[in-house]
PDB file of C-alpha atoms in Angstrom:
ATOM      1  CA  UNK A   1       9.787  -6.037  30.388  1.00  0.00           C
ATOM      2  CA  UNK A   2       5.932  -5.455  30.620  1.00  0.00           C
ATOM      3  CA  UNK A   3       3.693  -7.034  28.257  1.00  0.00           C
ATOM      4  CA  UNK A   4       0.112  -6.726  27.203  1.00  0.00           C
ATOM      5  CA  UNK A   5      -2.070  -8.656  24.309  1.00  0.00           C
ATOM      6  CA  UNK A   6      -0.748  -5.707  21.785  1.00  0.00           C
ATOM      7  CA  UNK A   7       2.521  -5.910  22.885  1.00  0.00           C
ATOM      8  CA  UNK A   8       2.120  -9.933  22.521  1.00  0.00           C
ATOM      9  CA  UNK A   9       0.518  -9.676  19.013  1.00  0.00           C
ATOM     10  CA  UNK A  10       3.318  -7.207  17.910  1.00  0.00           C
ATOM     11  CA  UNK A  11       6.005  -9.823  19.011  1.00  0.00           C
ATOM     12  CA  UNK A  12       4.264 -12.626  17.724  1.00  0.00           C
ATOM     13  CA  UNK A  13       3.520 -11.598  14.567  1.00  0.00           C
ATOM     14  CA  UNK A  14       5.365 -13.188  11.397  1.00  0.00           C
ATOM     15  CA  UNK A  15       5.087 -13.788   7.545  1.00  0.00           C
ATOM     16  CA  UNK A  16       4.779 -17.461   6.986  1.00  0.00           C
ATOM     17  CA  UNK A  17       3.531 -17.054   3.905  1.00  0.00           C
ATOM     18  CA  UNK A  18       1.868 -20.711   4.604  1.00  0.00           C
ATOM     19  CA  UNK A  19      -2.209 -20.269   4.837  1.00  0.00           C
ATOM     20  CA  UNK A  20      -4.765 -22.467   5.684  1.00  0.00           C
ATOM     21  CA  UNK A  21      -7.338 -23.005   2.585  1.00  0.00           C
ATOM     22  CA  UNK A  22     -10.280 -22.627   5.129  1.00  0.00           C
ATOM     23  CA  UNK A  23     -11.910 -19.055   3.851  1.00  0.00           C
ATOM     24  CA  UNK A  24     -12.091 -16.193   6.370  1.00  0.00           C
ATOM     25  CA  UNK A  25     -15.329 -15.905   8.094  1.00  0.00           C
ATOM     26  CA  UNK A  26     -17.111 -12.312   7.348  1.00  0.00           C
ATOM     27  CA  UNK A  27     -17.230 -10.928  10.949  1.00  0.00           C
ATOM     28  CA  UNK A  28     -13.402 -11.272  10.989  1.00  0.00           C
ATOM     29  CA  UNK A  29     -12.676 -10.134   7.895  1.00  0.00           C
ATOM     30  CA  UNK A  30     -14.503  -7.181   8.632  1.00  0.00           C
ATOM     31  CA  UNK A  31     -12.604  -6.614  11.704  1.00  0.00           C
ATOM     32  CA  UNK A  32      -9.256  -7.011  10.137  1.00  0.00           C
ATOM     33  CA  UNK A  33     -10.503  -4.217   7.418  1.00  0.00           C
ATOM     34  CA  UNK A  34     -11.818  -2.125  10.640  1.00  0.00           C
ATOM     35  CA  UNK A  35      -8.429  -1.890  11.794  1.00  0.00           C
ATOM     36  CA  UNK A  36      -7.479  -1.128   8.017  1.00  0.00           C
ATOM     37  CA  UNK A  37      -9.147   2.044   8.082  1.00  0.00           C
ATOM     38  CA  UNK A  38      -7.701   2.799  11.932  1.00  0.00           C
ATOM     39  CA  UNK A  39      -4.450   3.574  10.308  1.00  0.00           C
ATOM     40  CA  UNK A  40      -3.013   6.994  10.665  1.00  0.00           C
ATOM     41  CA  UNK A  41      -2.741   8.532   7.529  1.00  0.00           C
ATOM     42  CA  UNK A  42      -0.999  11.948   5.938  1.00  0.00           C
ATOM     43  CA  UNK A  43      -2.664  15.013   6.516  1.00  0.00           C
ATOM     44  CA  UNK A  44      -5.515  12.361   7.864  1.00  0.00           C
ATOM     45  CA  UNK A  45      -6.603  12.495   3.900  1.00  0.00           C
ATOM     46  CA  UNK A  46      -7.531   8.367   4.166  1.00  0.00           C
ATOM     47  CA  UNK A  47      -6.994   8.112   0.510  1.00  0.00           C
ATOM     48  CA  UNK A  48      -6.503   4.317   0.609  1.00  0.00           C
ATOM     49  CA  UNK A  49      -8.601   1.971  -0.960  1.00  0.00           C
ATOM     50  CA  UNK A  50      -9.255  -2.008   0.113  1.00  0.00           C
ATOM     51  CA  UNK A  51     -10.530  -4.882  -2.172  1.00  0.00           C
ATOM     52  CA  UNK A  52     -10.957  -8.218  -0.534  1.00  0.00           C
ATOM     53  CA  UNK A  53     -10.969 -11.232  -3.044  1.00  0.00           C
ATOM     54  CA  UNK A  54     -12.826 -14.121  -1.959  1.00  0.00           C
ATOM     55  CA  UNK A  55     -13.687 -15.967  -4.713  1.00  0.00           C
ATOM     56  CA  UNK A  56     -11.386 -18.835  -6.253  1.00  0.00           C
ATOM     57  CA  UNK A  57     -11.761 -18.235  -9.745  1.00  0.00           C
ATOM     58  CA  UNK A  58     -11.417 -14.353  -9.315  1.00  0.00           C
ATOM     59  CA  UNK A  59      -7.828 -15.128  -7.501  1.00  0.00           C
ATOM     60  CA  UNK A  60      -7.008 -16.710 -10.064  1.00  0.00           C
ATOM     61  CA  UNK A  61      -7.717 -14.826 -12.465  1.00  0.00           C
ATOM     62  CA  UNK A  62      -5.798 -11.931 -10.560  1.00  0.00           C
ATOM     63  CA  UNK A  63      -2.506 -14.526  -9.839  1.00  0.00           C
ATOM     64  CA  UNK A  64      -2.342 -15.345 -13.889  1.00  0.00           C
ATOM     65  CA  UNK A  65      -2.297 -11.542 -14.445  1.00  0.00           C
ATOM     66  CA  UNK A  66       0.537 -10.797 -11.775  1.00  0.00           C
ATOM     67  CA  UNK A  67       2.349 -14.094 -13.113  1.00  0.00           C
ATOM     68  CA  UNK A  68       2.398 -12.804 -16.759  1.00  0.00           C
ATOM     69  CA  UNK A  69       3.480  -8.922 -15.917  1.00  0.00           C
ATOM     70  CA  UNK A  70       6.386 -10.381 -13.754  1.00  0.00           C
ATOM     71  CA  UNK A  71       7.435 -13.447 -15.278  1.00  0.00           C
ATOM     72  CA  UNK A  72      10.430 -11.699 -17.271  1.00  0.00           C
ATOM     73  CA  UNK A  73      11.638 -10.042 -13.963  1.00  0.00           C
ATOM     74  CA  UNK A  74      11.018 -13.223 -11.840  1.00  0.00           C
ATOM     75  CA  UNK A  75      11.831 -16.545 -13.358  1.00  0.00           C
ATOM     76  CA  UNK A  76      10.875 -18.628 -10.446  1.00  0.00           C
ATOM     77  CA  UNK A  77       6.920 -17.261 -11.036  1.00  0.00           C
ATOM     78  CA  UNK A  78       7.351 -19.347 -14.693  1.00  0.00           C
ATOM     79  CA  UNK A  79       5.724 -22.406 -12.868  1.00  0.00           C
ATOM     80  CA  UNK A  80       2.506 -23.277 -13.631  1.00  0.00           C
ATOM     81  CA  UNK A  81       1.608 -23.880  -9.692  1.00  0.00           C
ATOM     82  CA  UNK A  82       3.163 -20.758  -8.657  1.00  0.00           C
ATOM     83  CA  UNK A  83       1.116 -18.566  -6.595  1.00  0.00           C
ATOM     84  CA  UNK A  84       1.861 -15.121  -6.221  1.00  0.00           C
ATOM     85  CA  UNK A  85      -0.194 -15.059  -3.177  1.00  0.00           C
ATOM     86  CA  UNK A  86       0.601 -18.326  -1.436  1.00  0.00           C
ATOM     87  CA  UNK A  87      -2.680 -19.663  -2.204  1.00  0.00           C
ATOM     88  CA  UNK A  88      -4.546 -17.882   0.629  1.00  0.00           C
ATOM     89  CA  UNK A  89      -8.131 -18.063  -0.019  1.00  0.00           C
ATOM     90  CA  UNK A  90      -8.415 -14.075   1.094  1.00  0.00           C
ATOM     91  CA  UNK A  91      -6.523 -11.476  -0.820  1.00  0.00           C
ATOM     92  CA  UNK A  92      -7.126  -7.870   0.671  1.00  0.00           C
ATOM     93  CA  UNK A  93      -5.118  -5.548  -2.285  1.00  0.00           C
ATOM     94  CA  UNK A  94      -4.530  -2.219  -0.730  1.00  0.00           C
ATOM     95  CA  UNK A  95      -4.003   0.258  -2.623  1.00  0.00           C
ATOM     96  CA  UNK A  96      -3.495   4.495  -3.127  1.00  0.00           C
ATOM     97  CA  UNK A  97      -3.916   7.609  -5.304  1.00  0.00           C
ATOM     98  CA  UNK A  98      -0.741   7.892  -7.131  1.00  0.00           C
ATOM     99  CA  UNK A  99      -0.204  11.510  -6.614  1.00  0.00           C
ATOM    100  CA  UNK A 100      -0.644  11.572  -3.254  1.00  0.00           C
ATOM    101  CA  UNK A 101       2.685  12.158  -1.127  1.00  0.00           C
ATOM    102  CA  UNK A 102       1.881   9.914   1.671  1.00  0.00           C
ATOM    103  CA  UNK A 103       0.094   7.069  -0.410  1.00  0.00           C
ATOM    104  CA  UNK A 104       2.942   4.716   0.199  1.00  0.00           C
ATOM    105  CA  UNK A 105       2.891   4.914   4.079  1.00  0.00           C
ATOM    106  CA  UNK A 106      -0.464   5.577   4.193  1.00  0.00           C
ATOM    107  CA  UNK A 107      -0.711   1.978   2.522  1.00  0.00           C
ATOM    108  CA  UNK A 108       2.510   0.318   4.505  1.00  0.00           C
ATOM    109  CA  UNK A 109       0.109   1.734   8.322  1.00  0.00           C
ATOM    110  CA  UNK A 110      -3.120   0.171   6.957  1.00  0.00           C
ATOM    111  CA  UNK A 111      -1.215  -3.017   5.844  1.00  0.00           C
ATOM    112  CA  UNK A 112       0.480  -3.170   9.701  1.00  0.00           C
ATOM    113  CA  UNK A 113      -3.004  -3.236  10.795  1.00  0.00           C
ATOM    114  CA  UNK A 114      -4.476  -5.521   8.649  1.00  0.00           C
ATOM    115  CA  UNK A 115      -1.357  -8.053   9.670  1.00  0.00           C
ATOM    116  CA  UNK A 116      -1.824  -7.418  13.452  1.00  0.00           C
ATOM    117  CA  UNK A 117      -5.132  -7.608  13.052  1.00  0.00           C
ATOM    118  CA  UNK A 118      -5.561 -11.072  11.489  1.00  0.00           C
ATOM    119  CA  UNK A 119      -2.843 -11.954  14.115  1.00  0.00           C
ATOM    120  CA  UNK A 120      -5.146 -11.069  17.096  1.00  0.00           C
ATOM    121  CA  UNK A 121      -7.877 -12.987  15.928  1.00  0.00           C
TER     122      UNK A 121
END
């Protein structure tokens, strides 16, 4: 089978959901939201929108929110340590105009990218 470095960083990709605590560096984080906005989108409307959380008390502020509108539905988030995002010291929340048809796979295409992205580098 041929191979390339996407094919390799398609392949090698995976969800650990196990992050390092050292922050993301600025010139990589705006490559990774580079390829963010490389996505194909419906109609090519690019009606997405990105927020990248860096700071430690603004995550979390953002996890105790999450934890509190999900508890009821997810018991294991009851834990005072429990970290809706794994504790990785970059949160990029994508998100969409409701009303738009495409916003879900508009959003699912910019989040590939952002996950091969931070892969390749």
């Amino acid at each position: 089978m041929k191979t390339n470095p996407v094919i390799e960083t398609i392949q090698t990709r995976r969800s650990v959901r196990s992050y390092s605590s050292k922050q993301i560096d600025k010139e990589d984080l705006t490559t990774i939201l580079h390829a963010a906005i490389h996505a194909p989108t419906g109609m090519g409307l690019q009606t997405w929108h990105f927020v990248a959380v860096q700071k430690a008390d603004k995550l979390k502020e953002l996890n105790n929110r999450v934890k509190n509108a999900f508890t009821k539905a997810y018991k294991q988030w009851e834990g005072e340590d429990y970290c809706c995002y794994y504790h990785a010291p970059t949160l990029i929340i994508v998100s969409n105009e409701p009303k738009e048809l495409w916003a879900g796979q508009d959003c699912a295409a910019a989040l590939q990218n952002i996950f091969l992205a931070a892969r390749s580098l």
